[in-house]
Amino acid sequence: MKRLLCACVAVVLASAGAAFAQGAKRPLSLDDLGKLKDVRDPQCAPDGKSVAFVVHQIDVKEDKPGASHIWTVGIDGRDERQITSSNDSESSPRFSPNGRHLAFTSERPGKAKGEQVWLLDRTGGEAFQLTEIKGRLQGYEWAPDSERLALVVRDPDPDAPEEGAGTPATPRKAPKPIVIDRYKFKQDVQGYLLSGRHSFIYLFDIASKKLERLTSGTADESSPSWSPDGTRIAFMSNRNGDPDREPSSQLFVVDAKAGSTEKALTPMTSRGGRGKPEWSPDGKRIAFLEGDDKKYGAYGMEHLTIVAADGSSAPQRVVASEALDRGVSQPRWGEDGKNIYAIVTDDMSAYGARIPVGSGSAVPITDKPIVLGLRHSAGSCAVVISGDDNHYNEVYSASVVGSRMKFQPLTHQNDALFAELQLGTTEEVTAKSKDGTEVHGLLTKPAGYVAGTKIPMLLRIHGGPNSQDQHSFAFERQWFAANGYAVLAVNYRGSAGRGSKFSKAIAADWGHYEVDDLQAMVDQVITMGVADPNKLGVGGWSYGGILTDYMIASDTRFKAGTSGAGTAFTVSFYGTDQYIIQYDYEIGPPWDPKAWETYQKLSYPFLHADRIRTPTLFLGGERDFNVPVQGGQQMYQALRSLGVDTQLVIYPNEFHGITRPSYVRDRYERYLAWYDRYINGKKPSSTAQDNK
């Protein structure tokens, strides 16, 4: 029963909605960004009586991304309360297996600087700093005996300046030159990737506070997982000669003793393993996720794979999982060792399934549509994070009713806010693309929409491309709907959730099938009588920005566009962004004549910018290493040179994801003002269109 409960990864939210207070409703506003509470990482206590979780909220007053704190709630839904309240964030709550302690990570002031593991005795008293690590803590796991931790620690930066160094009398020294010698040398947020610094697994003894390296390897290690009896640890590590060129990790097992010699359970292949290994109840097998060849790395699925823990047999993909032709995540063994429970990404949903490791077919254990988040179980407790089109994420408890899961809300962090809101309605839409391929998406209409009324519509394109628009709360869609727009979200070819062939169809052929699919869905919503064909807008971020550029270069119907973090002259990004493996293996190096032809084809919007008529707003983060802002600069310059109305907005010190609250708000305001101006003819406001 416990293992089946652990499989819960879905939520039926009708009961929560019924509990909302009735009364006057109001439209969603940008002020609500600061009121939303992001509920994360639920953890059941070993006795099954309570749940710890994280609540994150942005700090509008201080204009900071915000803080996270630990909360707990009873499995009966009572006594929901915050248990950490420092000026610094706390995250990653983990109960010790004996239930005595609750550990968490924080950078709050203590004996050692940086993020450390802190310990809270559940019988009473204040939390205290447990570790004093000099490197960067990247994760931790309790041993089954509750006496040890496995820590993942990254080497400290020897060139990092001392905190507080530099005074008028002794000014801070100039930073050292950045010396690059790696094949892949850039990563968004992390910055430049330098040689000689790695992440290793350490063993930490709770009583003595002794810290020891687990192995003597020289390659990065991650994802430690203790065997059920606590004698071994499985982990991932990339031992290829050049890990940058072969980025996939191998699965290893090692005795849980400092200085032990690890044993590889999987070969060095371009597919490799990823995620946390999961031990079978008897400790004889390990389940893990395997990727696709690096040629299709941008479009691959996660494949469920099993290997003998002693290395006596080669890894095998699970037949029942492969038959689904869908990506899976969060695998957990059933108590009998005959089934694995996992989340299946499928067509705007992410549902729970029981997957037999022997003969038989995978069986859904949740209904659709549903979107499933992180989950955990212990004893009789099973919990999951989830939401839907009209509800933000909360923690839900799960129980088995027949062959399906029944869910009850445990947390109510956002109930009061959503009780005030009048939200738009979301429905599924299907269309046939030019070649007959069926395409699916979501259409959000404004609250109170009257059937048969033609209204302005925005095509908002998701990034990735290997992700999906799904039945979860999307602030952006609801924000535009609150301002009178229908919003169309399309899972074009390249998206997840529709199988391997569907995802890989766009490899080295960007902007072809996606444009066909997007145009077909726009046509469908016009045919439905919802979208006014004379009042269409388009926009997106990242790959959504790239596709926005393809759309405005291919289709002149759109009256306004907003393109965020997109590319332009594709070959100019070779070596300037973080996707060198994709360029070399999916397209080829630029000096290859055949690859050069492909680069020119992929640069269609830039090289044919003279076909663009749509007034377009380009945006990006100044420090974006994922898709550098030069793409927006190139497209902006092209349209400016051609006399097409355009504007470029660069957010200082921001990476690929815009996180500063004032910039997040600014971006929404600029989106709306741009669409209102060119679609509805409204005069631009000085606050939204001018520099602030």
XYZ file of C-alpha atoms in Angstrom:
692
model
C 0.000 0.000 0.000
C 2.779 2.432 0.905
C 4.515 1.941 -2.439
C 1.301 2.392 -4.357
C 0.642 5.549 -2.401
C 4.124 6.722 -3.277
C 3.060 6.544 -6.894
C 0.572 9.345 -6.439
C 1.422 12.188 -8.731
C -1.915 13.793 -9.557
C -4.497 15.982 -7.985
C -8.239 16.389 -8.315
C -8.885 19.942 -7.201
C -12.634 20.204 -7.247
C -12.877 19.798 -3.488
C -10.391 22.589 -2.942
C -12.270 24.878 -5.316
C -15.537 24.225 -3.509
C -13.958 25.403 -0.282
C -13.136 28.840 -1.658
C -15.123 31.694 -0.224
C -17.909 32.993 -2.406
C -18.381 36.656 -3.186
C -17.322 39.404 -5.571
C -14.469 38.464 -7.810
C -11.840 40.694 -9.439
C -9.520 40.304 -12.424
C -5.947 39.141 -11.958
C -3.490 42.042 -11.609
C 0.289 42.406 -11.596
C 0.115 43.151 -7.883
C -0.804 39.486 -7.477
C 2.699 38.441 -8.531
C 3.905 39.367 -5.068
C 1.035 37.526 -3.385
C 1.527 34.137 -5.035
C 3.139 31.518 -2.805
C 5.119 28.808 -4.558
C 4.756 25.542 -2.606
C 7.609 23.070 -3.160
C 9.396 19.897 -2.045
C 6.936 18.024 0.236
C 8.487 15.492 2.651
C 6.560 12.999 4.798
C 7.759 12.397 8.347
C 8.737 8.747 8.971
C 5.764 8.235 11.283
C 3.446 9.433 8.509
C 1.767 12.026 10.735
C 3.124 15.267 9.315
C 4.589 16.810 6.176
C 7.354 19.387 5.760
C 7.376 21.610 2.687
C 8.886 24.824 1.321
C 7.050 28.071 0.592
C 8.719 30.655 -1.637
C 7.475 34.195 -2.194
C 9.091 37.064 -4.094
C 10.026 40.205 -2.187
C 8.420 43.120 -4.008
C 9.350 45.676 -1.342
C 13.083 44.921 -1.519
C 12.879 44.099 -5.267
C 14.534 40.719 -4.751
C 13.686 37.221 -6.047
C 12.448 36.503 -2.524
C 12.926 33.968 0.212
C 11.949 30.386 0.989
C 10.990 29.012 4.391
C 10.073 25.616 5.819
C 6.495 24.881 6.853
C 4.815 21.790 8.269
C 1.257 20.492 8.233
C -0.426 17.442 9.747
C -1.409 14.641 7.405
C -4.966 15.427 8.485
C -4.565 18.964 7.112
C -4.406 20.626 10.508
C -1.770 22.816 12.122
C -0.284 24.348 8.972
C 2.535 26.554 10.271
C 5.903 28.075 9.423
C 8.821 26.629 11.406
C 11.799 28.621 10.054
C 11.829 32.400 9.940
C 15.364 33.741 9.585
C 16.284 36.634 7.309
C 17.815 34.075 4.959
C 16.133 31.368 2.931
C 15.780 27.749 4.007
C 15.137 24.843 1.652
C 15.514 21.069 1.101
C 13.783 19.813 4.278
C 14.613 16.175 5.019
C 13.485 14.110 8.015
C 16.009 11.736 9.517
C 14.816 8.125 9.020
C 14.364 7.704 12.799
C 12.135 10.797 12.827
C 14.100 12.656 15.495
C 15.508 15.449 13.348
C 14.489 17.658 10.457
C 17.446 18.828 8.400
C 17.413 21.700 5.918
C 19.875 23.864 3.998
C 20.441 27.587 4.503
C 23.013 30.360 4.144
C 21.950 31.953 7.432
C 24.877 33.191 9.592
C 26.699 30.465 11.519
C 30.099 28.969 12.204
C 30.814 28.577 8.479
C 29.760 30.773 5.573
C 27.816 29.677 2.545
C 25.020 27.132 2.313
C 25.210 24.511 5.055
C 23.085 21.726 6.472
C 21.186 22.773 9.602
C 19.482 20.440 12.072
C 16.300 20.930 14.035
C 15.566 18.560 16.929
C 11.847 17.785 16.685
C 11.592 17.365 20.458
C 12.362 21.072 20.896
C 15.054 23.727 20.674
C 16.475 25.987 17.979
C 18.016 24.786 14.742
C 21.804 24.618 14.729
C 24.403 24.496 11.981
C 25.531 20.934 11.399
C 28.124 21.216 8.628
C 31.026 23.613 8.131
C 31.787 23.063 4.459
C 34.207 25.314 2.616
C 33.050 24.358 -0.869
C 29.587 24.693 -2.376
C 26.944 22.324 -1.007
C 24.896 20.912 -3.883
C 22.800 18.263 -2.141
C 22.566 15.789 0.724
C 20.906 12.486 1.650
C 20.317 10.822 5.042
C 21.710 7.332 5.596
C 19.113 4.742 6.682
C 20.713 4.607 10.162
C 20.167 8.373 10.707
C 23.807 8.641 11.803
C 25.392 9.776 8.539
C 24.812 12.038 5.554
C 26.015 11.764 1.985
C 26.922 15.262 0.808
C 27.600 16.526 -2.695
C 30.155 19.331 -2.429
C 31.773 21.370 -5.172
C 35.375 22.466 -4.792
C 35.760 26.062 -3.580
C 36.930 28.686 -6.053
C 40.564 29.430 -5.175
C 40.400 32.765 -7.018
C 37.221 34.006 -5.348
C 37.853 37.274 -3.458
C 37.428 37.155 0.289
C 34.080 38.451 1.431
C 34.353 42.042 2.574
C 37.876 42.374 1.179
C 38.918 45.846 0.105
C 38.864 49.150 1.986
C 39.784 52.720 1.011
C 43.200 52.102 2.582
C 43.662 48.666 0.992
C 41.525 48.561 -2.164
C 40.371 45.226 -3.486
C 42.745 43.677 -6.002
C 41.748 43.496 -9.639
C 40.168 40.139 -10.476
C 42.408 37.631 -12.199
C 42.040 37.045 -15.939
C 39.560 34.326 -16.879
C 41.476 31.471 -18.498
C 39.381 29.128 -20.661
C 40.500 25.676 -21.819
C 37.276 23.631 -21.937
C 35.231 22.535 -24.949
C 32.019 23.685 -23.291
C 32.948 26.770 -21.342
C 29.686 28.673 -20.731
C 26.541 27.999 -18.724
C 23.795 30.447 -17.896
C 23.863 31.686 -14.281
C 27.058 29.688 -13.573
C 29.020 31.831 -16.030
C 32.334 30.625 -17.422
C 33.151 26.977 -16.738
C 36.733 26.554 -15.570
C 38.919 23.479 -15.309
C 40.122 21.961 -12.055
C 36.969 22.357 -9.941
C 34.688 19.379 -9.391
C 31.792 18.092 -7.315
C 32.418 15.039 -5.142
C 30.425 12.914 -2.699
C 31.469 13.087 0.943
C 30.390 11.098 3.995
C 29.517 13.143 7.061
C 29.213 11.565 10.518
C 26.528 13.327 12.603
C 28.049 12.613 16.041
C 31.698 13.402 15.321
C 31.066 15.862 12.457
C 33.828 14.105 10.552
C 33.834 14.753 6.802
C 35.513 12.276 4.405
C 35.625 11.820 0.616
C 33.733 8.721 -0.464
C 35.918 7.897 -3.479
C 39.235 9.058 -4.901
C 37.884 9.739 -8.386
C 38.717 12.883 -10.340
C 35.401 13.392 -12.173
C 32.211 15.131 -11.053
C 29.879 13.011 -8.907
C 26.201 13.567 -8.155
C 22.869 12.072 -7.051
C 23.937 9.814 -4.137
C 21.388 7.153 -3.204
C 21.786 4.851 -0.163
C 21.002 1.163 -0.467
C 18.147 -0.028 1.782
C 20.612 -1.566 4.268
C 22.897 1.492 4.257
C 26.017 -0.414 3.168
C 26.321 0.964 -0.361
C 25.768 4.175 -2.273
C 24.765 4.462 -5.918
C 25.692 7.664 -7.706
C 26.172 9.251 -11.124
C 29.520 10.347 -12.525
C 30.907 11.177 -15.948
C 34.234 9.352 -16.363
C 34.581 9.974 -20.106
C 37.950 11.272 -21.273
C 36.370 14.626 -22.184
C 33.093 14.978 -20.236
C 32.237 18.176 -22.125
C 32.042 16.271 -25.421
C 30.327 13.223 -23.887
C 28.035 14.863 -21.329
C 26.129 11.793 -20.162
C 26.938 10.168 -16.814
C 27.493 6.551 -15.835
C 25.885 4.783 -12.877
C 28.278 3.592 -10.159
C 27.944 1.700 -6.878
C 30.425 1.934 -4.006
C 30.648 0.680 -0.417
C 29.584 3.414 1.996
C 33.084 3.778 3.418
C 35.562 6.569 2.830
C 38.164 5.754 0.195
C 36.221 2.867 -1.355
C 36.609 1.858 -4.983
C 33.508 2.338 -7.090
C 32.147 -0.104 -9.675
C 30.578 1.036 -12.949
C 27.165 -0.511 -13.646
C 26.612 1.190 -17.006
C 29.001 1.674 -19.945
C 30.324 4.942 -21.318
C 27.748 5.783 -23.974
C 26.353 8.947 -25.471
C 22.994 8.193 -23.857
C 24.129 7.769 -20.253
C 22.157 8.024 -17.040
C 20.603 10.966 -15.270
C 18.634 11.741 -12.139
C 18.753 9.936 -8.815
C 19.194 6.132 -8.860
C 16.426 4.177 -7.116
C 17.174 0.913 -5.279
C 14.727 -1.999 -5.348
C 13.393 -3.009 -1.898
C 15.717 -6.035 -1.761
C 18.757 -3.998 -2.850
C 19.435 -6.228 -5.863
C 18.454 -3.872 -8.682
C 18.646 -0.174 -9.416
C 16.263 1.835 -11.578
C 17.447 4.997 -13.267
C 16.627 7.253 -16.198
C 18.519 7.135 -19.454
C 18.586 9.830 -22.129
C 18.802 9.744 -25.926
C 21.846 10.120 -28.175
C 23.373 13.589 -27.980
C 22.365 14.257 -31.598
C 18.805 14.438 -30.286
C 19.647 15.842 -26.875
C 17.342 18.839 -27.351
C 14.381 16.580 -28.166
C 15.059 13.424 -26.165
C 12.875 11.582 -23.674
C 13.759 10.009 -20.347
C 13.788 6.206 -20.598
C 13.223 3.944 -17.589
C 16.145 1.505 -17.239
C 17.072 -1.237 -14.728
C 20.450 -2.761 -13.913
C 21.660 -5.382 -11.430
C 23.217 -3.692 -8.392
C 26.164 -6.110 -8.424
C 26.861 -5.542 -12.115
C 26.064 -9.142 -13.033
C 23.831 -8.123 -15.933
C 23.740 -5.275 -18.417
C 21.239 -2.408 -18.076
C 17.915 -2.995 -19.798
C 15.205 -0.503 -20.678
C 11.803 -1.454 -19.263
C 9.659 -2.799 -22.094
C 6.347 -1.562 -20.681
C 7.752 1.947 -20.321
C 9.194 1.981 -23.838
C 5.825 0.910 -25.226
C 4.341 4.154 -23.906
C 6.617 6.209 -26.176
C 6.535 8.943 -23.544
C 9.082 10.445 -21.197
C 8.953 9.291 -17.571
C 10.249 10.782 -14.327
C 10.453 10.151 -10.571
C 10.554 6.342 -10.697
C 9.827 4.552 -7.387
C 9.776 0.792 -6.776
C 6.676 -0.966 -5.540
C 7.035 -2.931 -2.282
C 6.969 -6.273 -4.099
C 9.753 -5.263 -6.492
C 7.597 -6.195 -9.476
C 6.421 -2.712 -10.439
C 7.819 0.797 -10.705
C 5.590 3.821 -10.241
C 6.431 6.923 -12.257
C 5.171 10.148 -13.771
C 4.411 9.999 -17.489
C 4.549 13.203 -19.546
C 1.668 12.898 -21.964
C -0.204 15.434 -24.099
C -0.699 18.462 -21.775
C -0.777 16.199 -18.711
C 1.680 14.453 -16.424
C -0.065 11.435 -14.927
C 0.832 8.584 -12.584
C 1.381 5.057 -13.891
C 2.254 1.609 -12.600
C 4.924 0.105 -14.849
C 5.659 -3.635 -14.543
C 9.349 -4.511 -14.771
C 8.525 -7.923 -16.262
C 5.741 -8.758 -18.662
C 2.612 -6.661 -18.953
C 1.637 -3.122 -19.892
C 1.838 0.152 -18.018
C -1.385 1.063 -16.200
C -2.478 4.653 -15.451
C -3.358 5.199 -11.785
C -4.616 8.762 -12.178
C -7.149 10.344 -14.472
C -6.424 12.972 -17.121
C -6.137 15.897 -17.570
C -3.802 16.233 -14.634
C -0.381 17.742 -13.934
C 1.830 16.003 -11.423
C 4.657 17.457 -9.411
C 7.170 16.356 -6.801
C 5.978 13.627 -4.466
C 7.098 11.711 -1.399
C 5.898 8.973 0.938
C 6.750 7.436 4.282
C 4.676 5.025 6.344
C 1.030 5.688 5.566
C 1.794 9.210 4.334
C 1.857 9.990 0.609
C 1.887 13.543 -0.717
C 2.265 15.372 -4.020
C 2.580 18.927 -5.322
C 0.072 19.826 -8.015
C -2.369 22.360 -9.417
C -4.476 22.930 -12.517
C -5.514 25.653 -14.969
C -7.190 27.678 -12.246
C -5.301 26.706 -9.084
C -1.717 27.334 -8.055
C 0.405 24.509 -6.657
C -0.351 23.122 -3.183
C 0.421 19.929 -1.244
C -2.161 17.121 -1.469
C -2.379 13.823 0.352
C -3.202 10.669 -1.577
C -5.021 7.447 -0.841
C -6.008 4.453 -2.941
C -9.613 4.051 -4.040
C -9.976 0.993 -6.254
C -7.316 1.284 -8.956
C -7.117 5.069 -8.804
C -5.807 7.706 -6.410
C -7.964 9.983 -4.276
C -6.577 13.368 -3.206
C -7.228 15.818 -0.405
C -5.709 19.303 -0.050
C -3.275 19.634 2.867
C -1.987 23.171 2.346
C -3.931 26.324 1.660
C -1.217 28.851 0.930
C -3.046 30.439 -2.014
C -6.697 29.868 -1.124
C -7.352 33.414 0.095
C -5.875 35.017 -3.012
C -7.650 32.754 -5.487
C -10.943 33.286 -3.677
C -10.738 36.897 -4.864
C -9.896 36.206 -8.498
C -12.113 35.947 -11.534
C -10.082 33.780 -13.883
C -10.417 32.911 -17.519
C -11.519 29.491 -18.714
C -9.140 27.100 -20.466
C -10.087 24.425 -22.992
C -8.233 22.024 -25.261
C -7.994 22.747 -28.988
C -6.988 20.382 -31.802
C -6.083 21.093 -35.427
C -4.603 19.325 -38.455
C -1.280 20.709 -39.671
C -0.371 21.115 -43.326
C 0.850 17.510 -43.663
C -2.049 16.041 -41.677
C -0.264 15.828 -38.309
C -2.653 16.383 -35.422
C -1.618 19.272 -33.171
C -2.935 19.991 -29.669
C -3.029 23.093 -27.520
C -4.830 25.130 -24.891
C -7.065 28.160 -25.411
C -7.711 30.504 -22.502
C -10.678 32.870 -22.856
C -11.403 35.923 -20.701
C -13.807 35.504 -17.812
C -17.340 36.136 -18.992
C -16.536 35.482 -22.631
C -19.707 35.278 -24.717
C -19.732 32.413 -27.220
C -19.567 33.579 -30.840
C -17.843 36.851 -30.015
C -14.668 37.529 -31.964
C -11.951 38.980 -29.754
C -8.235 39.799 -30.030
C -6.046 36.702 -29.693
C -2.420 36.210 -28.705
C -0.407 33.174 -29.808
C 2.026 32.661 -26.903
C 4.700 30.106 -27.787
C 6.466 27.996 -25.147
C 10.223 27.546 -25.053
C 12.322 24.441 -24.886
C 11.383 23.257 -27.432
C 11.227 19.951 -25.543
C 8.613 20.995 -23.002
C 4.850 21.292 -23.144
C 2.034 23.679 -22.342
C -0.102 21.795 -19.851
C -3.045 21.976 -17.479
C -1.327 24.028 -14.786
C -1.784 27.601 -13.635
C -0.054 30.007 -16.052
C 0.072 33.578 -14.779
C 0.887 34.913 -18.226
C -2.127 33.325 -19.907
C -4.454 34.511 -17.166
C -2.923 38.014 -17.159
C -3.590 38.502 -20.862
C -7.078 36.995 -20.512
C -7.791 39.439 -17.685
C -7.019 42.210 -20.170
C -9.441 41.003 -22.816
C -7.361 38.645 -24.949
C -7.902 35.036 -25.893
C -4.583 33.231 -25.423
C -3.519 30.257 -27.535
C -0.759 27.915 -26.318
C 0.317 25.259 -28.833
C 2.355 22.092 -28.407
C 3.993 22.255 -31.819
C 6.275 19.520 -33.162
C 9.397 19.430 -31.027
C 7.321 19.572 -27.836
C 7.262 16.829 -25.212
C 4.316 14.566 -24.477
C 3.531 13.262 -27.959
C 6.240 10.674 -28.487
C 9.770 10.445 -29.806
C 8.985 10.969 -33.506
C 6.908 14.054 -32.748
C 9.735 15.607 -30.689
C 12.589 14.750 -33.065
C 10.757 15.924 -36.197
C 12.358 19.370 -36.022
C 15.994 18.283 -35.528
C 18.246 20.543 -37.673
C 15.067 21.864 -39.314
C 13.924 24.649 -36.987
C 11.018 26.839 -37.965
C 9.508 24.461 -40.517
C 7.010 22.062 -38.967
C 6.598 24.313 -35.937
C 5.387 27.182 -38.138
C 2.994 24.847 -39.968
C 1.600 23.621 -36.658
C 1.250 27.084 -35.144
C -0.458 28.480 -38.232
C -2.908 25.570 -38.304
C -3.902 26.198 -34.695
C -4.364 29.934 -35.285
C -6.581 29.102 -38.267
C -8.585 26.713 -36.089
C -9.326 29.300 -33.399
C -10.363 31.776 -36.101
C -12.678 29.141 -37.571
C -14.143 28.555 -34.104
C -15.296 32.175 -34.136
C -13.196 33.154 -31.131
C -10.184 34.937 -32.628
C -10.642 38.133 -34.622
C -8.439 37.535 -37.695
C -7.651 41.251 -37.825
C -6.458 41.388 -34.223
C -3.763 38.771 -33.823
C -0.560 38.973 -31.791
C 2.329 36.571 -31.248
C 5.139 36.195 -28.736
C 7.343 33.932 -26.669
C 10.617 33.553 -24.778
C 13.714 31.470 -25.587
C 12.711 28.941 -28.261
C 9.329 30.681 -28.116
C 11.156 33.883 -29.095
C 12.945 32.058 -31.907
C 9.616 30.780 -33.236
C 8.092 34.246 -32.904
C 10.747 35.463 -35.327
C 9.952 32.596 -37.718
C 6.242 33.375 -37.501
C 6.541 37.092 -38.279
C 8.902 36.301 -41.187
C 6.421 33.725 -42.553
C 2.999 35.203 -41.781
C 2.067 38.877 -42.044
C -1.284 38.484 -40.229
C 0.138 39.379 -36.821
C -0.329 42.995 -35.837
C 2.201 42.840 -32.982
C 4.987 40.562 -31.782
C 7.120 40.257 -28.643
C 10.278 38.170 -28.998
C 12.315 37.403 -25.890
C 15.761 35.767 -25.746
C 15.722 34.572 -29.338
C 18.442 33.981 -31.922
C 18.976 35.590 -35.327
C 22.054 34.726 -37.431
C 22.354 31.241 -35.964
C 25.972 30.584 -36.844
C 27.023 33.658 -34.854
C 25.923 31.852 -31.686
C 28.468 29.073 -32.216
C 30.833 29.527 -29.262
C 28.892 32.409 -27.728
C 26.092 30.442 -26.046
C 26.004 27.175 -24.057
C 24.838 24.827 -26.832
C 28.104 23.787 -28.463
C 27.215 20.071 -28.287
C 23.918 20.671 -30.069
C 25.605 22.688 -32.814
C 28.358 20.123 -33.414
C 26.204 16.984 -33.277
C 22.762 18.108 -34.483
C 23.818 20.566 -37.192
C 27.568 20.212 -37.631
C 30.476 22.661 -37.410
C 30.185 25.807 -39.563
C 33.195 24.856 -41.733
C 31.289 21.815 -42.992
C 29.688 22.984 -46.291
C 26.505 20.987 -45.681
C 26.217 22.367 -42.152
C 26.760 25.889 -43.462
C 23.701 25.483 -45.683
C 21.720 24.410 -42.620
C 22.892 27.411 -40.597
C 21.687 29.706 -43.368
C 18.323 27.937 -43.493
C 17.928 28.199 -39.715
C 18.685 31.938 -39.935
C 15.625 32.509 -42.120
C 14.015 35.300 -40.023
C 17.232 37.341 -39.970
C 18.326 36.760 -43.560
C 14.777 37.449 -44.784
C 13.925 40.223 -42.340
C 12.776 42.291 -45.323
C 9.633 40.119 -45.355
C 8.662 41.150 -41.824
C 5.870 43.694 -41.428
C 4.912 43.046 -37.800
C 5.893 45.699 -35.216
C 7.983 43.675 -32.783
C 9.367 44.227 -29.304
C 12.646 42.395 -28.579
C 13.784 41.672 -25.017
C 16.618 39.879 -23.225
C 18.796 39.568 -20.152
C 22.118 41.385 -20.239
C 24.041 38.434 -18.765
C 22.194 35.633 -20.575
C 24.635 32.836 -21.543
C 21.785 30.524 -22.559
C 20.566 32.624 -25.490
C 22.727 35.761 -25.468
C 21.009 39.071 -26.022
C 22.842 39.522 -29.329
C 20.004 37.625 -31.036
C 17.496 40.268 -30.021
C 20.002 42.972 -30.927
C 20.452 41.564 -34.436
C 16.717 41.266 -35.076
C 16.063 44.704 -33.609
C 18.769 46.260 -35.792
C 17.398 44.538 -38.882
C 13.859 45.837 -38.333
C 15.113 49.287 -37.363
C 17.175 49.416 -40.560
C 14.111 48.363 -42.562
C 11.853 50.949 -40.955
C 9.575 48.469 -39.169
C 8.361 49.648 -35.758
C 10.511 47.953 -33.150
C 12.062 48.392 -29.732
C 14.799 46.596 -27.781
C 14.661 46.124 -23.999
C 17.701 44.770 -22.133
C 17.363 43.916 -18.453
C 20.631 44.725 -16.606
C 22.403 41.894 -14.741
C 19.658 39.398 -15.624
C 20.265 35.884 -16.920
C 18.033 33.834 -19.241
C 15.222 33.830 -16.712
C 14.197 37.305 -15.560
C 13.910 37.175 -11.755
C 14.108 40.720 -10.346
C 10.477 41.482 -9.363
C 10.459 44.994 -10.832
C 11.762 43.621 -14.146
C 9.217 40.790 -14.129
C 6.473 43.365 -13.736
C 8.045 45.655 -16.308
C 8.108 42.868 -18.871
C 4.404 42.123 -18.441
C 3.569 45.820 -18.676
C 5.582 46.210 -21.851
C 4.011 43.117 -23.398
C 0.522 44.405 -22.764
C 1.246 47.973 -23.867
C 2.828 46.756 -27.102
C -0.108 44.480 -27.928
C -2.692 47.103 -26.945
C -0.989 49.704 -29.113
C -0.663 47.722 -32.321
C -3.627 45.354 -32.021
C -6.236 47.551 -30.338
C -4.938 50.987 -31.309
C -4.429 52.219 -27.749
C -1.936 54.987 -27.148
C 1.170 53.811 -25.298
C 1.545 54.864 -21.684
C 4.787 56.531 -20.679
C 5.347 54.006 -17.875
C 5.161 51.002 -20.145
C 6.826 52.193 -23.332
C 9.537 54.555 -22.173
C 12.697 53.820 -20.250
C 12.182 54.115 -16.519
